[in-house]
XYZ file of C-alpha atoms in Angstrom:
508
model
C -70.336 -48.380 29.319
C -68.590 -44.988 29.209
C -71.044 -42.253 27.985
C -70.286 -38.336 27.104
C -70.960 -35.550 28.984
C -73.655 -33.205 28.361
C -73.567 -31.131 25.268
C -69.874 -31.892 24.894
C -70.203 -30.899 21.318
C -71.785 -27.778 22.645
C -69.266 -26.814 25.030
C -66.422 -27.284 22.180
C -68.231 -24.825 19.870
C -68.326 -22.244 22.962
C -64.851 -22.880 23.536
C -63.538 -21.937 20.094
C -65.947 -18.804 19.930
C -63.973 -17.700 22.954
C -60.658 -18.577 21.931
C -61.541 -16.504 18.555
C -62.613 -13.787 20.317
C -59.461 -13.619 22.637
C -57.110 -13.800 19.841
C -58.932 -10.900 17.804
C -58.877 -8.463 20.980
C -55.560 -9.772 21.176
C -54.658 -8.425 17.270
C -56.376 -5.066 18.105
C -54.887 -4.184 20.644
C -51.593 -4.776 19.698
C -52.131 -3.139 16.574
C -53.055 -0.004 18.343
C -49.969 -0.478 20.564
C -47.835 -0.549 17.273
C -49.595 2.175 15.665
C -48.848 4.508 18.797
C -45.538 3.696 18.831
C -44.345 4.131 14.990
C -46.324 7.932 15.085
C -44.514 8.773 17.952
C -41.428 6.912 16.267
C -42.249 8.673 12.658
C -42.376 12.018 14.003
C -39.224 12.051 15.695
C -37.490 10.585 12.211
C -38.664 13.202 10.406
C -37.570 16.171 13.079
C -34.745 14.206 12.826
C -34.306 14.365 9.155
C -35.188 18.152 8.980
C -32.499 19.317 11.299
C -29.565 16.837 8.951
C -30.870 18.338 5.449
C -31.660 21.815 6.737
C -28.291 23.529 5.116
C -28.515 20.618 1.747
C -32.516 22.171 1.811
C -31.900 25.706 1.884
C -29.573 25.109 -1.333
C -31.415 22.276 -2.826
C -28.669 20.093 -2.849
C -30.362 17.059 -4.384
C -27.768 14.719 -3.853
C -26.687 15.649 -0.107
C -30.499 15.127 0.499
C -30.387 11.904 -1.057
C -27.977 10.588 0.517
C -29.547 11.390 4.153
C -32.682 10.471 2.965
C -31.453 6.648 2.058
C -30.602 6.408 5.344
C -33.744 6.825 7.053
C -35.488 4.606 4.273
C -32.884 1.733 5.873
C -35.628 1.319 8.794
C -37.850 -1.575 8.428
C -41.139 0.507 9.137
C -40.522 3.352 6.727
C -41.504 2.577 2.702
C -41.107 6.394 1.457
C -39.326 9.815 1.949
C -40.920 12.748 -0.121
C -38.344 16.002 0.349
C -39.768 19.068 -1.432
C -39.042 22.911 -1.681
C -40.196 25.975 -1.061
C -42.284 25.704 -4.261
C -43.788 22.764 -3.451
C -41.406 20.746 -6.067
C -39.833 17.359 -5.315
C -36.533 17.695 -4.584
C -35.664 14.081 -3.855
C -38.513 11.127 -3.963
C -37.131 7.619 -1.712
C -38.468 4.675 -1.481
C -38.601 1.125 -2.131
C -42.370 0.601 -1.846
C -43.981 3.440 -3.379
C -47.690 2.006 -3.994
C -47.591 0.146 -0.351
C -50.499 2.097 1.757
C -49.607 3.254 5.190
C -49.434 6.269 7.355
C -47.629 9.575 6.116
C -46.034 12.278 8.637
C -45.859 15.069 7.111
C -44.210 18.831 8.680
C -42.906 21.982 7.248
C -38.966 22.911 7.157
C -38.304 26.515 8.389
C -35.194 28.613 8.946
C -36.287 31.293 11.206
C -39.411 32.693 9.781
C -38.844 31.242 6.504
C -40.229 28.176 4.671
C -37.352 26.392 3.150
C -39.661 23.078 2.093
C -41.117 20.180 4.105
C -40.747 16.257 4.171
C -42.997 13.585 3.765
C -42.369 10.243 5.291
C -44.466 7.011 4.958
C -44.643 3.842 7.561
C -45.709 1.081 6.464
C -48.799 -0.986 7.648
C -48.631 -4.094 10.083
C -50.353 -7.203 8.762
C -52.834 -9.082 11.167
C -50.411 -12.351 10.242
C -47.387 -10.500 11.790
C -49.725 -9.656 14.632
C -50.168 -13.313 15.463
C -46.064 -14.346 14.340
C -45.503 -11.816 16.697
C -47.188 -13.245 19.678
C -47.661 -16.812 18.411
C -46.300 -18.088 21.970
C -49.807 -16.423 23.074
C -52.012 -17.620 20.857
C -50.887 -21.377 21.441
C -50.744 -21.116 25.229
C -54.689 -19.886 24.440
C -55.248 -22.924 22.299
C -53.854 -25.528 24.584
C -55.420 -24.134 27.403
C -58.967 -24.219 25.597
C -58.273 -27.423 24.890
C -57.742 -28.708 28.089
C -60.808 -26.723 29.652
C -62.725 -29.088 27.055
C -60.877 -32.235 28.170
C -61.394 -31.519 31.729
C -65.314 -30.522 31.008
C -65.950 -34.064 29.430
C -64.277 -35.809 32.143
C -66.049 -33.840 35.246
C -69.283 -33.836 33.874
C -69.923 -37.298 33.069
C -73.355 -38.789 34.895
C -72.497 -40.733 37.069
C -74.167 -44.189 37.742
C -76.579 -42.896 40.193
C -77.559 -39.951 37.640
C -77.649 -42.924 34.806
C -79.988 -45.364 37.476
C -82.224 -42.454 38.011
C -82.802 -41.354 34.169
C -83.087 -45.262 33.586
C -85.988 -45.205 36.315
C -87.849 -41.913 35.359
C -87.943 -43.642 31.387
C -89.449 -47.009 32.854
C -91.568 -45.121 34.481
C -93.122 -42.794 32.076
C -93.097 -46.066 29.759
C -95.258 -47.796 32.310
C -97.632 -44.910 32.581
C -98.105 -44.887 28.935
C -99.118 -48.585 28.495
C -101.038 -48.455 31.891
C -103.156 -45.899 29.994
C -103.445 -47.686 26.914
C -104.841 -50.668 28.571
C -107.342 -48.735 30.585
C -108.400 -47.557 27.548
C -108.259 -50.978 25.895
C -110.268 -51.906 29.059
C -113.227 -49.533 28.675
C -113.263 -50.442 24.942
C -113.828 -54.226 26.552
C -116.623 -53.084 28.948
C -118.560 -51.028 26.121
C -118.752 -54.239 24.215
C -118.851 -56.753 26.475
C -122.002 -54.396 27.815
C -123.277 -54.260 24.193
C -122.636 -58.314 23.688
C -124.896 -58.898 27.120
C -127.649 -56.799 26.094
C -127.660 -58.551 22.256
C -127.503 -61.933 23.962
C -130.044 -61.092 26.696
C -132.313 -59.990 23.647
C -131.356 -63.067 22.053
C -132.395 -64.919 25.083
C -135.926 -63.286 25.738
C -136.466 -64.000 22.115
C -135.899 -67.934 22.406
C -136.959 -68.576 25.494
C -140.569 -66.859 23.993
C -139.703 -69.512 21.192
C -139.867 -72.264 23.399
C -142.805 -71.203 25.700
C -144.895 -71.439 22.745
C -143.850 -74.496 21.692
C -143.595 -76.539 24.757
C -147.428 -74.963 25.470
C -148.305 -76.537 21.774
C -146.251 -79.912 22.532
C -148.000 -79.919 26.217
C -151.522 -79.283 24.449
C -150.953 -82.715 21.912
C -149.677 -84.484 24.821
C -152.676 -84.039 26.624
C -154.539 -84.859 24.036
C -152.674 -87.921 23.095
C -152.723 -89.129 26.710
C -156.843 -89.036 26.546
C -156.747 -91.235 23.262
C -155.122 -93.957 24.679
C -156.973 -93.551 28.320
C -159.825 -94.005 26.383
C -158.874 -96.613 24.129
C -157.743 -98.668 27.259
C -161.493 -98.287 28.805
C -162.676 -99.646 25.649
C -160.154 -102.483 25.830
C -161.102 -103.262 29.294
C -165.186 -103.328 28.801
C -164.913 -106.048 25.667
C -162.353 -108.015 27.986
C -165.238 -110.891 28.641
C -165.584 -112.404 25.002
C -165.440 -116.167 25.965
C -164.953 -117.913 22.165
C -161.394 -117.513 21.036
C -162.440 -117.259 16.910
C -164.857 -114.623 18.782
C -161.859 -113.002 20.805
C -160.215 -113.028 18.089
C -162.604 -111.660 15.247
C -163.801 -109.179 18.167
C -160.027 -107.754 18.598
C -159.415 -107.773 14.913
C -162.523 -105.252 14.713
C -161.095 -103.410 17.552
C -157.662 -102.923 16.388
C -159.611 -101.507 13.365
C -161.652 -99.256 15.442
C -159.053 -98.379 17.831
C -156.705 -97.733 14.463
C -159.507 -95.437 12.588
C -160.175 -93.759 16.050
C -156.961 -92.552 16.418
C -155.824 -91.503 13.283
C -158.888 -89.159 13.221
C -158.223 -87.639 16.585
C -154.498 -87.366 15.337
C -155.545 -85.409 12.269
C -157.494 -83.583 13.922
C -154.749 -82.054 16.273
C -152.428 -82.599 13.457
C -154.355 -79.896 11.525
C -154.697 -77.946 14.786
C -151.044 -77.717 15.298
C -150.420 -76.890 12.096
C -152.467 -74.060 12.200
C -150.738 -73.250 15.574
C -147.290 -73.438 13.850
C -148.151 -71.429 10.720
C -147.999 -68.348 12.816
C -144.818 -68.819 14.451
C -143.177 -70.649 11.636
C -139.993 -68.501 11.725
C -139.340 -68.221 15.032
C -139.931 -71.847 15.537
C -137.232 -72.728 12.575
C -134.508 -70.442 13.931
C -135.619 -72.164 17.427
C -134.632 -75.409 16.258
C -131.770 -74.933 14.347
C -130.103 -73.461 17.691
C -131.237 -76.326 19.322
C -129.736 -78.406 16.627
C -126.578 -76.162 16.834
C -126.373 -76.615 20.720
C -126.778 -80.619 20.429
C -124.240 -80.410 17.553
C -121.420 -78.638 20.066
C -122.695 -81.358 23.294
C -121.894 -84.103 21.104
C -118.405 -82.521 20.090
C -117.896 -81.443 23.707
C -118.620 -84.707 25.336
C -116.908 -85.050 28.728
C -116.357 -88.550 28.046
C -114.790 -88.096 24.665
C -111.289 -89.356 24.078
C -108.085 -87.525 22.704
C -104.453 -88.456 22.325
C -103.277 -85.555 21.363
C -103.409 -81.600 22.931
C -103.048 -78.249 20.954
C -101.413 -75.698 22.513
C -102.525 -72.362 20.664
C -100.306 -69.007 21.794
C -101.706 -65.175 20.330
C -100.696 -61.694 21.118
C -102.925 -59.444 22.978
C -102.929 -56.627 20.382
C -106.245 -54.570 21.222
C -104.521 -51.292 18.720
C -103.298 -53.896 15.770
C -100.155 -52.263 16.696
C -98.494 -55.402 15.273
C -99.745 -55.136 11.419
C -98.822 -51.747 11.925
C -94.770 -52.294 12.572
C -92.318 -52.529 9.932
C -91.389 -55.587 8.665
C -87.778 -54.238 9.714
C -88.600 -54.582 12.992
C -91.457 -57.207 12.879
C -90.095 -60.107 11.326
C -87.138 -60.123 13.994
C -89.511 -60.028 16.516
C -91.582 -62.839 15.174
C -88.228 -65.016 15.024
C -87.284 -64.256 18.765
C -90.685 -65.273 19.486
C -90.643 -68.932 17.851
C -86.908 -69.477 19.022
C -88.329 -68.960 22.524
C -91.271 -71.799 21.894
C -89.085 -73.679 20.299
C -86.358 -74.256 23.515
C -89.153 -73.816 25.864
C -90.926 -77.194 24.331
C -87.907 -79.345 23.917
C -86.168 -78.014 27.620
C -89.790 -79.259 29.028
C -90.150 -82.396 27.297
C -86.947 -83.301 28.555
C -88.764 -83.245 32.164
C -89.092 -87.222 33.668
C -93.064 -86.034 33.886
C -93.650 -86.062 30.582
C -92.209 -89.096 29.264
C -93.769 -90.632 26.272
C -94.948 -86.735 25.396
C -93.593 -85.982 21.698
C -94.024 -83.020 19.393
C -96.174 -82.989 16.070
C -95.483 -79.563 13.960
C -92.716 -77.385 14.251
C -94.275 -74.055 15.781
C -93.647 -70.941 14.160
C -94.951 -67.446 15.110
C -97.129 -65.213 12.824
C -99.031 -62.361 13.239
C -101.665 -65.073 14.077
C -99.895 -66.482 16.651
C -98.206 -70.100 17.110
C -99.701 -73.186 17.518
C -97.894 -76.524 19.029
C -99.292 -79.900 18.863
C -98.438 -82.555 21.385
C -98.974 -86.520 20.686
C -98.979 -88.742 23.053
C -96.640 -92.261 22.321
C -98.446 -94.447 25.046
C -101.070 -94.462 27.136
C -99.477 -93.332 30.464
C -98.693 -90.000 28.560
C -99.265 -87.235 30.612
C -99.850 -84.799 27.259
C -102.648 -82.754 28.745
C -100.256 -81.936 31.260
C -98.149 -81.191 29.305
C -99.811 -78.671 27.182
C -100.827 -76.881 30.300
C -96.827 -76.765 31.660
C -95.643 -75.613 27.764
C -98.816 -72.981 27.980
C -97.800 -71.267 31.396
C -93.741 -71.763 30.727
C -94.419 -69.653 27.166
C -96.498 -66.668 29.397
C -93.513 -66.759 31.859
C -91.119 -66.016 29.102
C -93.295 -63.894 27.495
C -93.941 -61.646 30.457
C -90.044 -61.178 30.622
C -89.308 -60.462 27.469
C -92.016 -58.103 27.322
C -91.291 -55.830 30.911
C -86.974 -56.429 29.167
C -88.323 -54.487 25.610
C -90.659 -52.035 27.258
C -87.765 -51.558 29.833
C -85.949 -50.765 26.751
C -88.186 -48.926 25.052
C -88.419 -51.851 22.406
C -91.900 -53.203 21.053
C -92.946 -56.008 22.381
C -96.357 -57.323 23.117
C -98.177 -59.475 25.890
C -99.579 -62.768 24.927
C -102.355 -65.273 26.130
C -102.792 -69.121 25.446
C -104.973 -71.686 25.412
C -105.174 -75.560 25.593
C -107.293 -78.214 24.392
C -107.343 -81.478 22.072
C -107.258 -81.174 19.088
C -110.933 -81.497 17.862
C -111.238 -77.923 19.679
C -108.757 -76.074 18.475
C -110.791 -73.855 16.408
C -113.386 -73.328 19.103
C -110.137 -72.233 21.300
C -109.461 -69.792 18.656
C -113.117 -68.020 18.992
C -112.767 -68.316 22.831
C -109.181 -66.531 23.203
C -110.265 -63.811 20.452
C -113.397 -63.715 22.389
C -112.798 -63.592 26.633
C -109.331 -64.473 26.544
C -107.462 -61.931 28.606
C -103.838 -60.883 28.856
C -101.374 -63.113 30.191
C -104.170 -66.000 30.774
C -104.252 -69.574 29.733
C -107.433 -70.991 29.122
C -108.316 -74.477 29.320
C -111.107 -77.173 26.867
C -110.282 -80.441 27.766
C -112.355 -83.871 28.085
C -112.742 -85.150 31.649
C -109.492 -87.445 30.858
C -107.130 -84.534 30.426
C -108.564 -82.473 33.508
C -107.663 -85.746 35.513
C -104.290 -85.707 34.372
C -103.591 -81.973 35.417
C -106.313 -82.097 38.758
C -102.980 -83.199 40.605
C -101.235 -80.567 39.660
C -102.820 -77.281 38.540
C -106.374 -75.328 39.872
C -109.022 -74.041 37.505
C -111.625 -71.664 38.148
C -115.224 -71.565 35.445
C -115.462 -68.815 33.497
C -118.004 -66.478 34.642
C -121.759 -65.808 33.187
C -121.054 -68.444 30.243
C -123.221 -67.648 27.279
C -122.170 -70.547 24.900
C -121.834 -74.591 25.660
C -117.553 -73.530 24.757
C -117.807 -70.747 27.394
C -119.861 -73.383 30.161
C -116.931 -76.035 28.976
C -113.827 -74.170 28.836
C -112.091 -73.422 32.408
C -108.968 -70.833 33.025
C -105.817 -71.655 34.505
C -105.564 -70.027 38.288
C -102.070 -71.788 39.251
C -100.499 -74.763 40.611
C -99.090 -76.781 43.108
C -94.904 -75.431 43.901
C -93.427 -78.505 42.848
C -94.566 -77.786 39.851
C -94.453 -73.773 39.379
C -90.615 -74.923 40.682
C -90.204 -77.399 37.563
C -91.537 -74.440 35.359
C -89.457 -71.800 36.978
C -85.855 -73.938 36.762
C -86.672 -75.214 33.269
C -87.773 -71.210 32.537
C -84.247 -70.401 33.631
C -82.600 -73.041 31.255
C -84.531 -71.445 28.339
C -83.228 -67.612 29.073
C -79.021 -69.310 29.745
C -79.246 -70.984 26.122
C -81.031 -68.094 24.346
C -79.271 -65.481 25.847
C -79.916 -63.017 22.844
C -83.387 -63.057 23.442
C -84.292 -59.301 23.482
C -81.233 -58.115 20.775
C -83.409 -57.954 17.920
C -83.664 -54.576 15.651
């Protein structure tokens, strides 16, 4: 690409001043050239003219003076003769061009001592336009020559590539310092609440675990209790064991299972009402207390390790800590949104098309929002790999991404980082909470049954999230990279992606 020089528009406008400027100097001083010259030229015409109508004068001779006046008023710069007497009367007025303006010479006509009249003679005025006819060789040679100064200016001034590299670098630059602020600012943000969330759960914590001290002391108390009924309903058992008639035996154990019955529904009203009491103080933190245990057994059941799947979600968002998104115009959005989903859309069919992950089909046709995208992979047959597959369509996406991204910001285009996350499809909504929640830019993050981490053990390593505070958090594992036969797959099918879609950062 050819680009302008500097100010070029600039430079023009100087140019012209200057050739204005030239060309007026240029009309005044030939016009004071001129002037010199026809009042040097004037004054000799009418000494002239004085010594040829002296004698025609001195007698008033109106016609000889005519006639030698016409004759001067035959030169181009003189528009009026004026030839008077003595008395100051007009003796002969000449002229063609009595009301043109111009200079008048005017001298006295003497013989000897005596005044005999005088003459008046008028030159006419030069124009600025015959100023410029007159020199109009000038005034173009001026004009070209401007011209060409501003020819060779746009030519020799150019940047060069080097210049063009090193603006290009300085822009990236100051680009990258920008968003390297806004994320450290984004990342204090994080720490303030993540520091706020820690001391709410650690309250949280303190206040349950009270919760439970109290009632596992209560449940230990009845156990107690319980265990001494039935230690001493087996002594009883044991010291009526030598009844020898069996209508005796059995009468006698009738009675006793009577006893036995009455004994211990009395002792287990009597802790019955003792635990109630117990419980009537801590009523509402022992209902909360069990309807978190109730919510934690809830989540176990759903997050079985054992549980089975067929098919995998894979759910893509932006990492938009400023809403900066909402906040585009749709102009500008909605083309962005599209690039987005074309890029899912060839990165999941180029990678299905990988040997690997035969038998791995796709569900929904993805589409980005200002939600995000979500794809959902089924597999056809058992030997499906489509936990694998999620994880491979999750990392190829971020590898796009992250190009696209450092291609617009290169650009100075928005464009903003994403994160994913995999799991079947029973967890797709807790996957939701957990990337909103500790999912960080450019990560993947992982909820799959003991099945699906089997299928990717092979081929990718995970790493626990740290300080879990939720069964999700314990469950869920991130992504920490993989094996180079497979980052290679990812890379070359990554590279078929960007040669089909090669209008992938031309949006407006």
């Amino acid at each position: 690409m050819t680009y302008l020089a500097p100010r070029q528009g600039l430079f023009a406008i100087i140019l012209l001043v200057s050739f204005c400027l030239q060309t007026l100097l240029l009309v005044i001083s030939t016009d004071q050239q001129l002037s010199k010259s026809r009042a040097l030229k004037g004054e000799q015409m009418v000494a002239q003219l004085i010594d040829e109508a002296r004698l025609s004068l001195e007698n008033k001779d109106r016609v000889s003076l005519s006639v030698i006046a016409n004759r001067y008023t035959s030169e181009q710069d003189v528009t009026r003769i004026l030839i008077k007497d003595n008395n100051d009367d007009i003796l002969v007025p000449v002229g063609n061009a009595p009301m043109q303006q111009g200079d008048t010479i005017r001298q006295i006509a003497t013989k000897g001592d005596a005044v005999i009249g005088s003459v008046a003679l008028t030159l006419k005025d030069i124009s600025k336009g015959e100023i410029i006819a007159m020199q109009w060789p000038f005034v173009i040679g001026m004009l070209l020559l401007h011209l060409l100064l501003w020819l060779i200016y746009g030519y020799l001034a150019r940047p060069t590539k080097e210049q063009i590299n090193a603006i290009s670098r300085d822009i990236s630059e100051l680009h990258r310092e920008q968003f390297r602020q806004l994320d450290q600012r984004g990342s204090e943000r994080d720490y303030d609440r993540s520091s706020y969330e820690d001391d709410r759960r650690a309250a949280d914590v303190e206040v349950t675990q009270s919760t439970v001290d109290n009632t596992t002391t209560a449940d230990a108390s009845a156990a107690v209790r319980t265990l001494n009924i039935h230690g001493a309903v087996n002594s009883y058992i044991r010291e009526h064991q030598g009844a020898t008639s069996a209508d005796a035996d059995t009468r006698t154990d009738t009675e006793h299972d009577s006893d036995i019955s009455a004994g211990i529904k009395d002792d287990v009203d009597a802790t019955s009402k003792a635990e109630s009491a117990h419980h009537t103080e801590n009523k509402p933190s022992e209902t909360s207390h069990n309807q978190n245990i109730g919510k934690v057994a809830h989540g176990s059941a759903h997050l079985s390790a054992t549980r089975t799947f067929d098919s995998v979600r894979v759910q893509i968002v932006f990492h938009d800590e400023f809403n900066m998104l909402e906040r585009l115009a749709p102009a500008q959005r909605l083309p962005y949104l599209a690039l987005c989903t074309q890029l899912l859309n060839q990165a999941t069919t180029e990678l299905l098309k990988q040997p690997l992950l035969l038998g791995v089909s796709v569900i929904n046709e993805p589409s980005f929002d200002d939600k995000g995208a979500s794809v959902l992979l089924k597999a056809d047959n058992s030997h499906a790999k489509v936990a694998l597959a999620g994880v491979m369509l999750g990392k190829l996406y971020l590898m796009l991404n992250k190009i696209i991204h450092d291609k617009h910001i290169e650009l100075s285009r928005f464009a903003l980082p994403a994160k994913a996350g995999v799991s079947d499809d029973a967890q797709s909504e807790a996957m939701m909470h957990l990337l909103h929640g500790i999912g960080k830019k450019e990560q993947m993050l992982i909820l799959l049954p003991n099945a699906g981490l089997k299928q990717i053990s092979h081929h990718v390593q995970v790493q626990s999230i740290m300080r879990p505070t939720t069964v999700y958090e314990r469950e869920c594992a991130i992504f920490d990279g993989g094996n180079d036969a497979m980052i290679q797959r990812l890379a070359d099918v990554r590279n078929a992606v960007l040669m089909v879609d090669n209008q992938e950062a031309s949006y407006s």
